[in-house]
mmCIF file of C-alpha atoms and ligand atoms in Angstrom:
data_model
loop_
_atom_site.group_PDB
_atom_site.id
_atom_site.type_symbol
_atom_site.label_atom_id
_atom_site.label_comp_id
_atom_site.label_asym_id
_atom_site.label_seq_id
_atom_site.Cartn_x
_atom_site.Cartn_y
_atom_site.Cartn_z
ATOM 1 C CA MET A 1 -118.121 -101.499 -117.872
ATOM 2 C CA ALA A 2 -119.510 -101.402 -121.298
ATOM 3 C CA SER A 3 -122.273 -98.843 -120.761
ATOM 4 C CA ILE A 4 -120.358 -96.124 -119.048
ATOM 5 C CA GLU A 5 -118.415 -93.066 -120.386
ATOM 6 C CA ALA A 6 -116.326 -91.044 -118.067
ATOM 7 C CA TYR A 7 -115.418 -87.326 -118.280
ATOM 8 C CA LEU A 8 -112.985 -85.502 -116.172
ATOM 9 C CA ILE A 9 -113.939 -81.906 -115.100
ATOM 10 C CA VAL A 10 -110.686 -80.385 -113.901
ATOM 11 C CA LEU A 11 -110.920 -77.382 -111.524
ATOM 12 C CA SER A 12 -107.523 -77.252 -109.984
ATOM 13 C CA VAL A 13 -104.952 -80.100 -110.692
ATOM 14 C CA GLY A 14 -101.199 -79.537 -110.683
ATOM 15 C CA GLU A 15 -100.181 -79.965 -114.295
ATOM 16 C CA LEU A 16 -103.551 -80.625 -115.870
ATOM 17 C CA LEU A 17 -105.155 -77.353 -117.281
ATOM 18 C CA PRO A 18 -108.739 -76.504 -116.157
ATOM 19 C CA GLY A 19 -111.505 -77.816 -118.482
ATOM 20 C CA ILE A 20 -113.516 -80.661 -119.472
ATOM 21 C CA TYR A 21 -111.759 -84.033 -120.626
ATOM 22 C CA HIS A 22 -113.071 -87.261 -122.035
ATOM 23 C CA TYR A 23 -111.643 -90.580 -120.958
ATOM 24 C CA SER A 24 -111.035 -92.449 -124.068
ATOM 25 C CA LEU A 25 -111.676 -96.240 -123.792
ATOM 26 C CA VAL A 26 -109.626 -96.587 -126.931
ATOM 27 C CA SER A 27 -106.403 -94.687 -126.057
ATOM 28 C CA HIS A 28 -106.840 -95.106 -122.192
ATOM 29 C CA GLY A 29 -106.013 -91.548 -122.136
ATOM 30 C CA LEU A 30 -107.653 -88.114 -121.731
ATOM 31 C CA GLU A 31 -109.085 -85.906 -124.748
ATOM 32 C CA LEU A 32 -109.624 -82.255 -123.983
ATOM 33 C CA LEU A 33 -113.092 -81.170 -125.001
ATOM 34 C CA ASP A 34 -113.393 -77.699 -123.530
ATOM 35 C CA GLY A 35 -110.353 -75.664 -122.206
ATOM 36 C CA GLU A 36 -112.784 -73.204 -120.343
ATOM 37 C CA ASN A 37 -112.400 -73.156 -116.560
ATOM 38 C CA PRO A 38 -115.471 -74.961 -115.278
ATOM 39 C CA SER A 39 -115.747 -73.231 -111.857
ATOM 40 C CA GLY A 40 -118.035 -70.535 -113.465
ATOM 41 C CA TRP A 41 -120.839 -73.011 -113.871
ATOM 42 C CA PHE A 42 -119.786 -76.089 -112.017
ATOM 43 C CA ALA A 43 -121.712 -75.562 -108.719
ATOM 44 C CA GLU A 44 -124.933 -74.633 -110.530
ATOM 45 C CA ALA A 45 -124.617 -77.818 -112.587
ATOM 46 C CA CYS A 46 -124.284 -79.803 -109.286
ATOM 47 C CA GLY A 47 -127.676 -78.484 -108.100
ATOM 48 C CA ASP A 48 -126.383 -75.239 -106.496
ATOM 49 C CA GLN A 49 -124.134 -77.178 -104.073
ATOM 50 C CA SER A 50 -121.541 -74.426 -103.705
ATOM 51 C CA TRP A 51 -119.102 -76.827 -101.540
ATOM 52 C CA VAL A 52 -118.477 -78.954 -104.761
ATOM 53 C CA LEU A 53 -116.164 -76.016 -105.745
ATOM 54 C CA GLY A 54 -113.707 -77.392 -103.134
ATOM 55 C CA CYS A 55 -112.816 -80.557 -105.239
ATOM 56 C CA SER A 56 -109.714 -80.428 -107.478
ATOM 57 C CA ALA A 57 -111.468 -82.498 -110.146
ATOM 58 C CA ALA A 58 -114.544 -84.473 -110.791
ATOM 59 C CA ILE A 59 -115.433 -87.710 -112.746
ATOM 60 C CA LEU A 60 -118.784 -87.499 -114.422
ATOM 61 C CA LEU A 61 -120.184 -90.981 -115.359
ATOM 62 C CA CYS A 62 -122.639 -90.897 -118.077
ATOM 63 C CA GLY A 63 -124.622 -94.034 -119.308
ATOM 64 C CA VAL A 64 -125.131 -95.346 -122.674
ATOM 65 C CA PRO A 65 -128.097 -97.884 -122.327
ATOM 66 C CA ALA A 66 -128.039 -98.815 -125.843
ATOM 67 C CA ARG A 67 -124.573 -100.619 -125.439
ATOM 68 C CA LEU A 68 -126.446 -103.109 -123.188
ATOM 69 C CA ALA A 69 -129.918 -103.282 -124.823
ATOM 70 C CA TRP A 70 -128.635 -105.522 -127.637
ATOM 71 C CA LYS A 71 -127.724 -108.012 -124.939
ATOM 72 C CA TYR A 72 -130.395 -107.489 -122.321
ATOM 73 C CA PRO A 73 -133.999 -106.841 -122.951
ATOM 74 C CA MET A 74 -135.239 -103.649 -121.023
ATOM 75 C CA PRO A 75 -135.455 -103.000 -118.349
ATOM 76 C CA LYS A 76 -132.387 -105.271 -117.437
ATOM 77 C CA ALA A 77 -130.135 -102.909 -119.613
ATOM 78 C CA TYR A 78 -131.044 -100.056 -117.316
ATOM 79 C CA GLN A 79 -130.492 -102.156 -114.380
ATOM 80 C CA ALA A 80 -127.044 -103.294 -115.478
ATOM 81 C CA MET A 81 -126.082 -99.593 -116.402
ATOM 82 C CA LEU A 82 -126.927 -98.288 -112.882
ATOM 83 C CA MET A 83 -124.991 -101.189 -111.224
ATOM 84 C CA GLU A 84 -121.978 -100.485 -113.432
ATOM 85 C CA THR A 85 -122.191 -96.763 -112.321
ATOM 86 C CA GLY A 86 -122.214 -97.734 -108.718
ATOM 87 C CA HIS A 87 -119.333 -100.074 -109.023
ATOM 88 C CA ILE A 88 -117.176 -97.564 -110.847
ATOM 89 C CA SER A 89 -118.198 -95.007 -108.455
ATOM 90 C CA GLN A 90 -117.338 -97.039 -105.387
ATOM 91 C CA THR A 91 -113.884 -98.021 -106.934
ATOM 92 C CA ALA A 92 -113.088 -94.373 -107.635
ATOM 93 C CA LEU A 93 -114.050 -93.481 -103.973
ATOM 94 C CA LEU A 94 -111.733 -96.342 -102.659
ATOM 95 C CA CYS A 95 -108.857 -95.383 -104.903
ATOM 96 C CA ALA A 96 -109.293 -91.637 -103.793
ATOM 97 C CA THR A 97 -109.264 -92.630 -100.151
ATOM 98 C CA ALA A 98 -106.298 -94.904 -100.655
ATOM 99 C CA GLU A 99 -104.305 -91.977 -101.955
ATOM 100 C CA GLY A 100 -105.371 -89.942 -98.939
ATOM 101 C CA LEU A 101 -107.685 -87.582 -100.901
ATOM 102 C CA GLU A 102 -111.093 -86.310 -99.978
ATOM 103 C CA CYS A 103 -113.950 -87.464 -102.122
ATOM 104 C CA PHE A 104 -117.850 -87.519 -102.456
ATOM 105 C CA CYS A 105 -120.469 -88.443 -105.117
ATOM 106 C CA THR A 106 -123.445 -86.526 -105.987
ATOM 107 C CA ALA A 107 -126.407 -87.406 -108.173
ATOM 108 C CA ALA A 108 -128.112 -83.970 -107.854
ATOM 109 C CA LEU A 109 -127.026 -82.917 -111.360
ATOM 110 C CA ARG A 110 -128.574 -80.518 -113.609
ATOM 111 C CA GLU A 111 -128.057 -83.007 -116.531
ATOM 112 C CA GLU A 112 -128.828 -80.570 -119.180
ATOM 113 C CA MET A 113 -125.959 -78.376 -118.251
ATOM 114 C CA PHE A 114 -123.502 -81.261 -118.502
ATOM 115 C CA GLU A 115 -125.136 -82.503 -121.788
ATOM 116 C CA GLU A 116 -124.612 -79.039 -123.423
ATOM 117 C CA ARG A 117 -120.924 -78.858 -122.361
ATOM 118 C CA ILE A 118 -119.850 -82.399 -123.218
ATOM 119 C CA HIS A 119 -122.071 -82.410 -126.377
ATOM 120 C CA ILE A 120 -124.105 -85.520 -125.757
ATOM 121 C CA GLN A 121 -127.778 -86.094 -126.614
ATOM 122 C CA PRO A 122 -129.792 -87.219 -123.695
ATOM 123 C CA LEU A 123 -131.565 -90.104 -125.495
ATOM 124 C CA ASP A 124 -128.217 -91.583 -126.346
ATOM 125 C CA GLU A 125 -125.961 -90.803 -123.272
ATOM 126 C CA THR A 126 -127.167 -89.505 -119.995
ATOM 127 C CA PRO A 127 -125.183 -88.116 -116.989
ATOM 128 C CA LEU A 128 -125.720 -90.338 -113.997
ATOM 129 C CA LEU A 129 -123.408 -89.695 -111.119
ATOM 130 C CA LEU A 130 -120.451 -87.337 -110.357
ATOM 131 C CA ILE A 131 -117.485 -88.111 -108.161
ATOM 132 C CA GLY A 132 -115.533 -85.194 -106.670
ATOM 133 C CA ILE A 133 -111.906 -85.500 -105.598
ATOM 134 C CA GLY A 134 -109.413 -83.252 -103.993
ATOM 135 C CA ARG A 135 -107.612 -82.205 -100.961
ATOM 136 C CA GLY A 136 -110.410 -80.326 -99.283
ATOM 137 C CA ARG A 137 -109.722 -76.725 -100.160
ATOM 138 C CA GLN A 138 -112.174 -74.540 -98.183
ATOM 139 C CA THR A 139 -114.209 -72.595 -100.716
ATOM 140 C CA TYR A 140 -117.600 -72.708 -98.889
ATOM 141 C CA ASP A 141 -119.893 -69.787 -98.999
HETATM 142 C C1 FMN B 1 -125.746 -92.067 -105.272
HETATM 143 C C2 FMN B 1 -125.256 -91.012 -104.305
HETATM 144 C C3 FMN B 1 -125.693 -89.774 -104.381
HETATM 145 C C4 FMN B 1 -125.399 -88.770 -103.538
HETATM 146 N N1 FMN B 1 -125.781 -87.420 -103.702
HETATM 147 C C5 FMN B 1 -125.471 -86.534 -102.869
HETATM 148 C C6 FMN B 1 -125.781 -85.086 -103.031
HETATM 149 O O1 FMN B 1 -126.368 -84.728 -104.040
HETATM 150 N N2 FMN B 1 -125.402 -84.236 -102.029
HETATM 151 C C7 FMN B 1 -124.884 -84.629 -100.977
HETATM 152 O O2 FMN B 1 -124.494 -83.685 -100.077
HETATM 153 N N3 FMN B 1 -124.400 -85.728 -100.663
HETATM 154 C C8 FMN B 1 -124.788 -86.724 -101.692
HETATM 155 N N4 FMN B 1 -124.425 -88.138 -101.373
HETATM 156 C C9 FMN B 1 -123.533 -88.473 -100.370
HETATM 157 C C10 FMN B 1 -122.073 -87.825 -100.358
HETATM 158 O O3 FMN B 1 -121.521 -88.637 -101.387
HETATM 159 C C11 FMN B 1 -121.289 -87.822 -99.041
HETATM 160 O O4 FMN B 1 -121.171 -89.058 -98.557
HETATM 161 C C12 FMN B 1 -122.072 -86.848 -98.069
HETATM 162 O O5 FMN B 1 -121.835 -85.634 -98.693
HETATM 163 C C13 FMN B 1 -121.327 -86.994 -96.658
HETATM 164 O O6 FMN B 1 -119.999 -86.728 -96.843
HETATM 165 P P1 FMN B 1 -119.079 -87.154 -95.693
HETATM 166 O O7 FMN B 1 -119.188 -88.532 -95.542
HETATM 167 O O8 FMN B 1 -117.607 -86.768 -96.199
HETATM 168 O O9 FMN B 1 -119.366 -86.371 -94.523
HETATM 169 C C14 FMN B 1 -124.650 -89.075 -102.345
HETATM 170 C C15 FMN B 1 -124.137 -90.414 -102.105
HETATM 171 C C16 FMN B 1 -124.593 -91.404 -103.148
HETATM 172 C C17 FMN B 1 -124.132 -92.761 -102.777
#
């Protein structure tokens, strides 16, 4: 899945402190990017969908089209990037379900809010899809 970067947005997970983490493809581990609790801005960044605050953590998938553009002429690079996003998302949803966790995905993102917090430039790397996972805490308005 060469074109995708994944970020973990932790709201409430046992031993993992709230914040934003980057999943490193090099170390196969998490790197802390920001230790601030995301619950203050997370729902707004998800298009004011307040129910997203019920998840424990979310995986934000971002695409880097240049990683495919050397191989595929446009627009194939974009097609492949979006297909990779869908495959990763579906796998994450299946894994969450197999673990007995609740999950959703949303594309209703305020991309600029995520770009600012994970320090990416939109022409290089763009937020595409967010997968929320949790135990269904009831925090609806
Ligand atoms: C690509 C994609 C984007 C989605 N975006 C949203 C969204 O922005 N808001 C939403 O309520 N559901 C969205 N959904 C649907 C949710 O993932 C979920 O299926 C829906 O909220 C129904 O949840 P339920 O099946 O647990 O009832 C999206 C689904 C896909 C595949």
